[in-house]
Amino acid sequence: MSDKTARRRTSPSPSPGPGQRLRRFLHQEKNDTWAVRLLPRIVFGVAALYTVITLASQSGSSFVAVVTVLLLGLALWFLRHRTQLLLALGVSILAIAFTGYFSAVGDAARTSQDANATVTGTAAFGYWALAGMALLGAWMVKDHPGRRGVTVVLADVILVIASVVGMFLPEAGVPLGFLGVLGVLAVRGSRAKAVAVRAGRVFGRLRTRKASDPTDS
């Protein structure tokens, strides 16, 4: 076999030009998967684009809603392989919604009871800050012993419970949530695990010493 023949066989096939691709698309042969799949994608893509433009052009609020949905979908697409971060972000959004609702309900109840009371929403901002603290605290630990998303879920559950307590005791809601989030981050962090391992070693040594002590026999 000559070198020219070997080079011809090993050389990559040239990529099809735009004219050849257009012919493949217009022919729509059943065996050509590229051409068959491209047509419905173009049709549905144009329909989706027209629908989005129509919805966004109705009003300013519709435009903001469409842009928000598109940004959220784009963020979900980029985070599709990072399940823990996606779980943490989703649970944090739910926690912010629930704590804000419970804070507003508590403020409204106190306003109806006391005519001089004002709805400030200070507690809601405190809960939102604590939700961000739980989210950042789970990812600030370099060597996290468990799943970070589960840590955020536990912290947000305690935060929602604290917001329910804050409906009846507004002075205790945010401090209780702060202590709960801090406790979850400490228990789920690497430092707490290291302390637990060291304590287990100490107790194990004490048990072995007591077992080997001749005075006990």
PDB file of C-alpha atoms in Angstrom:
ATOM      1  CA  MET A   1       0.000   0.000   0.000  1.00  0.00           C
ATOM      2  CA  SER A   2       1.447   3.348  -1.012  1.00  0.00           C
ATOM      3  CA  ASP A   3       1.693   6.421   1.223  1.00  0.00           C
ATOM      4  CA  LYS A   4      -0.733   8.401  -0.955  1.00  0.00           C
ATOM      5  CA  THR A   5      -3.460   5.754  -0.572  1.00  0.00           C
ATOM      6  CA  ALA A   6      -2.965   5.642   3.201  1.00  0.00           C
ATOM      7  CA  ARG A   7      -3.185   9.435   3.423  1.00  0.00           C
ATOM      8  CA  ARG A   8      -6.425   9.441   1.404  1.00  0.00           C
ATOM      9  CA  ARG A   9      -8.008   6.860   3.708  1.00  0.00           C
ATOM     10  CA  THR A  10      -6.890   8.513   6.957  1.00  0.00           C
ATOM     11  CA  SER A  11      -7.639  12.110   5.912  1.00  0.00           C
ATOM     12  CA  PRO A  12     -10.899  13.470   7.410  1.00  0.00           C
ATOM     13  CA  SER A  13     -13.848  13.985   5.103  1.00  0.00           C
ATOM     14  CA  PRO A  14     -14.475  17.617   4.231  1.00  0.00           C
ATOM     15  CA  SER A  15     -17.388  19.301   6.030  1.00  0.00           C
ATOM     16  CA  PRO A  16     -20.453  19.943   3.874  1.00  0.00           C
ATOM     17  CA  GLY A  17     -20.850  23.480   2.602  1.00  0.00           C
ATOM     18  CA  PRO A  18     -23.905  25.706   3.081  1.00  0.00           C
ATOM     19  CA  GLY A  19     -25.269  24.789  -0.345  1.00  0.00           C
ATOM     20  CA  GLN A  20     -25.164  21.068   0.412  1.00  0.00           C
ATOM     21  CA  ARG A  21     -26.791  21.614   3.813  1.00  0.00           C
ATOM     22  CA  LEU A  22     -29.577  23.635   2.194  1.00  0.00           C
ATOM     23  CA  ARG A  23     -30.219  20.817  -0.286  1.00  0.00           C
ATOM     24  CA  ARG A  24     -30.324  18.274   2.543  1.00  0.00           C
ATOM     25  CA  PHE A  25     -32.793  20.447   4.427  1.00  0.00           C
ATOM     26  CA  LEU A  26     -35.076  20.964   1.397  1.00  0.00           C
ATOM     27  CA  HIS A  27     -35.071  17.289   0.385  1.00  0.00           C
ATOM     28  CA  GLN A  28     -36.118  16.111   3.883  1.00  0.00           C
ATOM     29  CA  GLU A  29     -35.067  12.516   3.335  1.00  0.00           C
ATOM     30  CA  LYS A  30     -36.251  10.144   6.057  1.00  0.00           C
ATOM     31  CA  ASN A  31     -32.812   8.615   6.479  1.00  0.00           C
ATOM     32  CA  ASP A  32     -31.214  12.038   7.010  1.00  0.00           C
ATOM     33  CA  THR A  33     -31.756  12.645  10.742  1.00  0.00           C
ATOM     34  CA  TRP A  34     -30.151  16.085  10.642  1.00  0.00           C
ATOM     35  CA  ALA A  35     -32.580  17.444   8.042  1.00  0.00           C
ATOM     36  CA  VAL A  36     -35.631  15.752   9.577  1.00  0.00           C
ATOM     37  CA  ARG A  37     -34.950  17.101  13.078  1.00  0.00           C
ATOM     38  CA  LEU A  38     -34.048  20.610  11.950  1.00  0.00           C
ATOM     39  CA  LEU A  39     -37.436  21.444  10.401  1.00  0.00           C
ATOM     40  CA  PRO A  40     -39.599  20.983  13.559  1.00  0.00           C
ATOM     41  CA  ARG A  41     -36.979  22.809  15.628  1.00  0.00           C
ATOM     42  CA  ILE A  42     -37.190  25.816  13.307  1.00  0.00           C
ATOM     43  CA  VAL A  43     -41.001  25.786  13.313  1.00  0.00           C
ATOM     44  CA  PHE A  44     -41.357  25.491  17.099  1.00  0.00           C
ATOM     45  CA  GLY A  45     -38.546  27.971  17.641  1.00  0.00           C
ATOM     46  CA  VAL A  46     -40.229  30.620  15.489  1.00  0.00           C
ATOM     47  CA  ALA A  47     -43.571  29.969  17.200  1.00  0.00           C
ATOM     48  CA  ALA A  48     -42.018  30.248  20.668  1.00  0.00           C
ATOM     49  CA  LEU A  49     -40.183  33.433  19.726  1.00  0.00           C
ATOM     50  CA  TYR A  50     -43.366  34.999  18.341  1.00  0.00           C
ATOM     51  CA  THR A  51     -45.285  34.025  21.498  1.00  0.00           C
ATOM     52  CA  VAL A  52     -42.631  35.509  23.794  1.00  0.00           C
ATOM     53  CA  ILE A  53     -42.493  38.773  21.808  1.00  0.00           C
ATOM     54  CA  THR A  54     -46.301  39.030  21.818  1.00  0.00           C
ATOM     55  CA  LEU A  55     -46.532  38.488  25.575  1.00  0.00           C
ATOM     56  CA  ALA A  56     -43.689  40.890  26.330  1.00  0.00           C
ATOM     57  CA  SER A  57     -45.164  43.677  24.172  1.00  0.00           C
ATOM     58  CA  GLN A  58     -48.511  43.779  26.002  1.00  0.00           C
ATOM     59  CA  SER A  59     -47.406  45.850  28.997  1.00  0.00           C
ATOM     60  CA  GLY A  60     -44.410  46.766  31.112  1.00  0.00           C
ATOM     61  CA  SER A  61     -45.241  44.172  33.759  1.00  0.00           C
ATOM     62  CA  SER A  62     -45.555  41.490  31.082  1.00  0.00           C
ATOM     63  CA  PHE A  63     -42.149  42.446  29.719  1.00  0.00           C
ATOM     64  CA  VAL A  64     -40.588  42.189  33.188  1.00  0.00           C
ATOM     65  CA  ALA A  65     -42.284  38.824  33.786  1.00  0.00           C
ATOM     66  CA  VAL A  66     -41.093  37.422  30.449  1.00  0.00           C
ATOM     67  CA  VAL A  67     -37.522  38.603  31.027  1.00  0.00           C
ATOM     68  CA  THR A  68     -37.561  37.116  34.541  1.00  0.00           C
ATOM     69  CA  VAL A  69     -38.816  33.765  33.268  1.00  0.00           C
ATOM     70  CA  LEU A  70     -36.190  33.717  30.517  1.00  0.00           C
ATOM     71  CA  LEU A  71     -33.392  34.522  32.961  1.00  0.00           C
ATOM     72  CA  LEU A  72     -34.656  31.874  35.369  1.00  0.00           C
ATOM     73  CA  GLY A  73     -34.804  29.293  32.603  1.00  0.00           C
ATOM     74  CA  LEU A  74     -31.303  30.224  31.487  1.00  0.00           C
ATOM     75  CA  ALA A  75     -30.019  29.851  35.051  1.00  0.00           C
ATOM     76  CA  LEU A  76     -31.696  26.445  35.356  1.00  0.00           C
ATOM     77  CA  TRP A  77     -30.101  25.366  32.088  1.00  0.00           C
ATOM     78  CA  PHE A  78     -26.615  26.318  33.269  1.00  0.00           C
ATOM     79  CA  LEU A  79     -27.154  24.670  36.674  1.00  0.00           C
ATOM     80  CA  ARG A  80     -28.694  21.453  35.365  1.00  0.00           C
ATOM     81  CA  HIS A  81     -25.550  19.457  36.269  1.00  0.00           C
ATOM     82  CA  ARG A  82     -25.130  21.050  39.722  1.00  0.00           C
ATOM     83  CA  THR A  83     -28.034  19.485  41.546  1.00  0.00           C
ATOM     84  CA  GLN A  84     -26.979  20.565  45.045  1.00  0.00           C
ATOM     85  CA  LEU A  85     -26.682  24.227  44.096  1.00  0.00           C
ATOM     86  CA  LEU A  86     -29.961  24.070  42.177  1.00  0.00           C
ATOM     87  CA  LEU A  87     -31.663  22.480  45.190  1.00  0.00           C
ATOM     88  CA  ALA A  88     -30.224  25.123  47.509  1.00  0.00           C
ATOM     89  CA  LEU A  89     -31.343  28.008  45.304  1.00  0.00           C
ATOM     90  CA  GLY A  90     -34.848  26.600  44.881  1.00  0.00           C
ATOM     91  CA  VAL A  91     -35.318  25.980  48.597  1.00  0.00           C
ATOM     92  CA  SER A  92     -33.922  29.435  49.417  1.00  0.00           C
ATOM     93  CA  ILE A  93     -36.478  31.071  47.107  1.00  0.00           C
ATOM     94  CA  LEU A  94     -39.284  29.095  48.772  1.00  0.00           C
ATOM     95  CA  ALA A  95     -37.977  29.988  52.235  1.00  0.00           C
ATOM     96  CA  ILE A  96     -37.863  33.689  51.330  1.00  0.00           C
ATOM     97  CA  ALA A  97     -41.444  33.495  50.031  1.00  0.00           C
ATOM     98  CA  PHE A  98     -42.770  31.709  53.129  1.00  0.00           C
ATOM     99  CA  THR A  99     -40.943  33.884  55.646  1.00  0.00           C
ATOM    100  CA  GLY A 100     -42.055  37.043  53.840  1.00  0.00           C
ATOM    101  CA  TYR A 101     -45.652  35.826  53.847  1.00  0.00           C
ATOM    102  CA  PHE A 102     -45.623  34.908  57.534  1.00  0.00           C
ATOM    103  CA  SER A 103     -43.982  38.222  58.409  1.00  0.00           C
ATOM    104  CA  ALA A 104     -46.604  40.158  56.437  1.00  0.00           C
ATOM    105  CA  VAL A 105     -49.435  38.191  58.068  1.00  0.00           C
ATOM    106  CA  GLY A 106     -48.039  38.912  61.530  1.00  0.00           C
ATOM    107  CA  ASP A 107     -47.634  42.606  60.748  1.00  0.00           C
ATOM    108  CA  ALA A 108     -51.182  42.789  59.379  1.00  0.00           C
ATOM    109  CA  ALA A 109     -52.594  41.087  62.483  1.00  0.00           C
ATOM    110  CA  ARG A 110     -50.757  43.447  64.797  1.00  0.00           C
ATOM    111  CA  THR A 111     -51.890  46.443  62.711  1.00  0.00           C
ATOM    112  CA  SER A 112     -55.536  45.437  62.995  1.00  0.00           C
ATOM    113  CA  GLN A 113     -55.189  45.081  66.763  1.00  0.00           C
ATOM    114  CA  ASP A 114     -53.269  48.296  67.283  1.00  0.00           C
ATOM    115  CA  ALA A 115     -54.255  51.319  65.188  1.00  0.00           C
ATOM    116  CA  ASN A 116     -50.906  53.025  65.841  1.00  0.00           C
ATOM    117  CA  ALA A 117     -48.815  50.079  64.624  1.00  0.00           C
ATOM    118  CA  THR A 118     -47.113  50.309  61.253  1.00  0.00           C
ATOM    119  CA  VAL A 119     -46.212  47.558  58.816  1.00  0.00           C
ATOM    120  CA  THR A 120     -42.448  47.925  58.489  1.00  0.00           C
ATOM    121  CA  GLY A 121     -41.373  44.590  57.037  1.00  0.00           C
ATOM    122  CA  THR A 122     -38.104  44.692  58.985  1.00  0.00           C
ATOM    123  CA  ALA A 123     -38.476  41.079  60.046  1.00  0.00           C
ATOM    124  CA  ALA A 124     -38.918  39.980  56.418  1.00  0.00           C
ATOM    125  CA  PHE A 125     -35.586  41.529  55.428  1.00  0.00           C
ATOM    126  CA  GLY A 126     -33.992  39.802  58.412  1.00  0.00           C
ATOM    127  CA  TYR A 127     -35.315  36.425  57.290  1.00  0.00           C
ATOM    128  CA  TRP A 128     -34.127  37.038  53.731  1.00  0.00           C
ATOM    129  CA  ALA A 129     -30.663  37.899  55.037  1.00  0.00           C
ATOM    130  CA  LEU A 130     -30.609  34.694  57.062  1.00  0.00           C
ATOM    131  CA  ALA A 131     -31.636  32.680  53.993  1.00  0.00           C
ATOM    132  CA  GLY A 132     -28.693  34.199  52.126  1.00  0.00           C
ATOM    133  CA  MET A 133     -26.469  33.451  55.106  1.00  0.00           C
ATOM    134  CA  ALA A 134     -27.467  29.770  54.977  1.00  0.00           C
ATOM    135  CA  LEU A 135     -26.833  29.628  51.236  1.00  0.00           C
ATOM    136  CA  LEU A 136     -23.417  31.283  51.443  1.00  0.00           C
ATOM    137  CA  GLY A 137     -22.411  29.454  54.623  1.00  0.00           C
ATOM    138  CA  ALA A 138     -22.914  26.051  53.032  1.00  0.00           C
ATOM    139  CA  TRP A 139     -20.560  26.927  50.161  1.00  0.00           C
ATOM    140  CA  MET A 140     -17.957  28.807  52.208  1.00  0.00           C
ATOM    141  CA  VAL A 141     -16.819  25.592  53.899  1.00  0.00           C
ATOM    142  CA  LYS A 142     -13.960  24.197  51.843  1.00  0.00           C
ATOM    143  CA  ASP A 143     -14.306  20.538  52.872  1.00  0.00           C
ATOM    144  CA  HIS A 144     -17.999  19.999  53.506  1.00  0.00           C
ATOM    145  CA  PRO A 145     -18.614  16.532  54.995  1.00  0.00           C
ATOM    146  CA  GLY A 146     -22.107  16.133  53.523  1.00  0.00           C
ATOM    147  CA  ARG A 147     -24.235  17.486  50.736  1.00  0.00           C
ATOM    148  CA  ARG A 148     -24.384  21.261  50.708  1.00  0.00           C
ATOM    149  CA  GLY A 149     -27.922  21.438  49.358  1.00  0.00           C
ATOM    150  CA  VAL A 150     -29.198  19.327  52.265  1.00  0.00           C
ATOM    151  CA  THR A 151     -27.528  21.766  54.667  1.00  0.00           C
ATOM    152  CA  VAL A 152     -29.405  24.672  53.086  1.00  0.00           C
ATOM    153  CA  VAL A 153     -32.680  22.709  53.226  1.00  0.00           C
ATOM    154  CA  LEU A 154     -32.290  22.064  56.966  1.00  0.00           C
ATOM    155  CA  ALA A 155     -31.374  25.694  57.662  1.00  0.00           C
ATOM    156  CA  ASP A 156     -34.317  27.005  55.631  1.00  0.00           C
ATOM    157  CA  VAL A 157     -36.760  24.665  57.390  1.00  0.00           C
ATOM    158  CA  ILE A 158     -35.627  26.008  60.771  1.00  0.00           C
ATOM    159  CA  LEU A 159     -35.856  29.536  59.368  1.00  0.00           C
ATOM    160  CA  VAL A 160     -39.465  29.020  58.280  1.00  0.00           C
ATOM    161  CA  ILE A 161     -40.320  27.614  61.709  1.00  0.00           C
ATOM    162  CA  ALA A 162     -38.705  30.672  63.307  1.00  0.00           C
ATOM    163  CA  SER A 163     -40.806  32.944  61.077  1.00  0.00           C
ATOM    164  CA  VAL A 164     -43.959  31.166  62.274  1.00  0.00           C
ATOM    165  CA  VAL A 165     -42.846  31.826  65.855  1.00  0.00           C
ATOM    166  CA  GLY A 166     -42.204  35.433  64.845  1.00  0.00           C
ATOM    167  CA  MET A 167     -45.864  35.848  63.914  1.00  0.00           C
ATOM    168  CA  PHE A 168     -46.745  35.598  67.619  1.00  0.00           C
ATOM    169  CA  LEU A 169     -43.462  36.803  69.156  1.00  0.00           C
ATOM    170  CA  PRO A 170     -41.976  39.336  66.704  1.00  0.00           C
ATOM    171  CA  GLU A 171     -38.981  40.076  68.942  1.00  0.00           C
ATOM    172  CA  ALA A 172     -37.909  36.413  69.011  1.00  0.00           C
ATOM    173  CA  GLY A 173     -38.367  35.426  65.352  1.00  0.00           C
ATOM    174  CA  VAL A 174     -35.183  36.750  63.740  1.00  0.00           C
ATOM    175  CA  PRO A 175     -32.846  35.911  66.686  1.00  0.00           C
ATOM    176  CA  LEU A 176     -34.275  32.387  66.837  1.00  0.00           C
ATOM    177  CA  GLY A 177     -33.759  31.987  63.091  1.00  0.00           C
ATOM    178  CA  PHE A 178     -30.212  33.286  63.375  1.00  0.00           C
ATOM    179  CA  LEU A 179     -29.362  30.783  66.106  1.00  0.00           C
ATOM    180  CA  GLY A 180     -31.011  27.960  64.154  1.00  0.00           C
ATOM    181  CA  VAL A 181     -29.166  28.713  60.908  1.00  0.00           C
ATOM    182  CA  LEU A 182     -25.893  29.131  62.775  1.00  0.00           C
ATOM    183  CA  GLY A 183     -26.435  25.819  64.568  1.00  0.00           C
ATOM    184  CA  VAL A 184     -27.166  23.948  61.329  1.00  0.00           C
ATOM    185  CA  LEU A 185     -24.083  25.401  59.632  1.00  0.00           C
ATOM    186  CA  ALA A 186     -21.950  24.458  62.657  1.00  0.00           C
ATOM    187  CA  VAL A 187     -23.299  20.910  62.896  1.00  0.00           C
ATOM    188  CA  ARG A 188     -23.068  20.274  59.157  1.00  0.00           C
ATOM    189  CA  GLY A 189     -19.665  21.955  58.770  1.00  0.00           C
ATOM    190  CA  SER A 190     -16.266  20.296  58.765  1.00  0.00           C
ATOM    191  CA  ARG A 191     -15.235  21.860  62.076  1.00  0.00           C
ATOM    192  CA  ALA A 192     -18.138  20.298  63.931  1.00  0.00           C
ATOM    193  CA  LYS A 193     -17.342  16.940  62.374  1.00  0.00           C
ATOM    194  CA  ALA A 194     -13.689  17.244  63.388  1.00  0.00           C
ATOM    195  CA  VAL A 195     -14.711  18.088  66.960  1.00  0.00           C
ATOM    196  CA  ALA A 196     -17.035  15.083  67.042  1.00  0.00           C
ATOM    197  CA  VAL A 197     -14.275  12.784  65.742  1.00  0.00           C
ATOM    198  CA  ARG A 198     -11.829  14.074  68.344  1.00  0.00           C
ATOM    199  CA  ALA A 199     -14.386  13.664  71.116  1.00  0.00           C
ATOM    200  CA  GLY A 200     -15.031  10.103  69.979  1.00  0.00           C
ATOM    201  CA  ARG A 201     -11.320   9.353  70.082  1.00  0.00           C
ATOM    202  CA  VAL A 202     -11.036  10.773  73.604  1.00  0.00           C
ATOM    203  CA  PHE A 203     -13.975   8.703  74.852  1.00  0.00           C
ATOM    204  CA  GLY A 204     -12.527   5.639  73.147  1.00  0.00           C
ATOM    205  CA  ARG A 205      -9.197   6.100  74.919  1.00  0.00           C
ATOM    206  CA  LEU A 206     -10.936   6.549  78.261  1.00  0.00           C
ATOM    207  CA  ARG A 207     -12.867   3.333  77.741  1.00  0.00           C
ATOM    208  CA  THR A 208      -9.748   1.378  76.817  1.00  0.00           C
ATOM    209  CA  ARG A 209      -7.931   2.710  79.891  1.00  0.00           C
ATOM    210  CA  LYS A 210     -10.793   1.717  82.159  1.00  0.00           C
ATOM    211  CA  ALA A 211     -10.934  -1.712  80.579  1.00  0.00           C
ATOM    212  CA  SER A 212      -7.158  -2.252  81.022  1.00  0.00           C
ATOM    213  CA  ASP A 213      -7.066  -0.897  84.617  1.00  0.00           C
ATOM    214  CA  PRO A 214      -6.270  -3.861  86.980  1.00  0.00           C
ATOM    215  CA  THR A 215      -8.053  -2.228  89.901  1.00  0.00           C
ATOM    216  CA  ASP A 216     -11.405  -2.758  88.182  1.00  0.00           C
ATOM    217  CA  SER A 217     -10.956  -6.542  88.186  1.00  0.00           C
TER     218      SER A 217
END
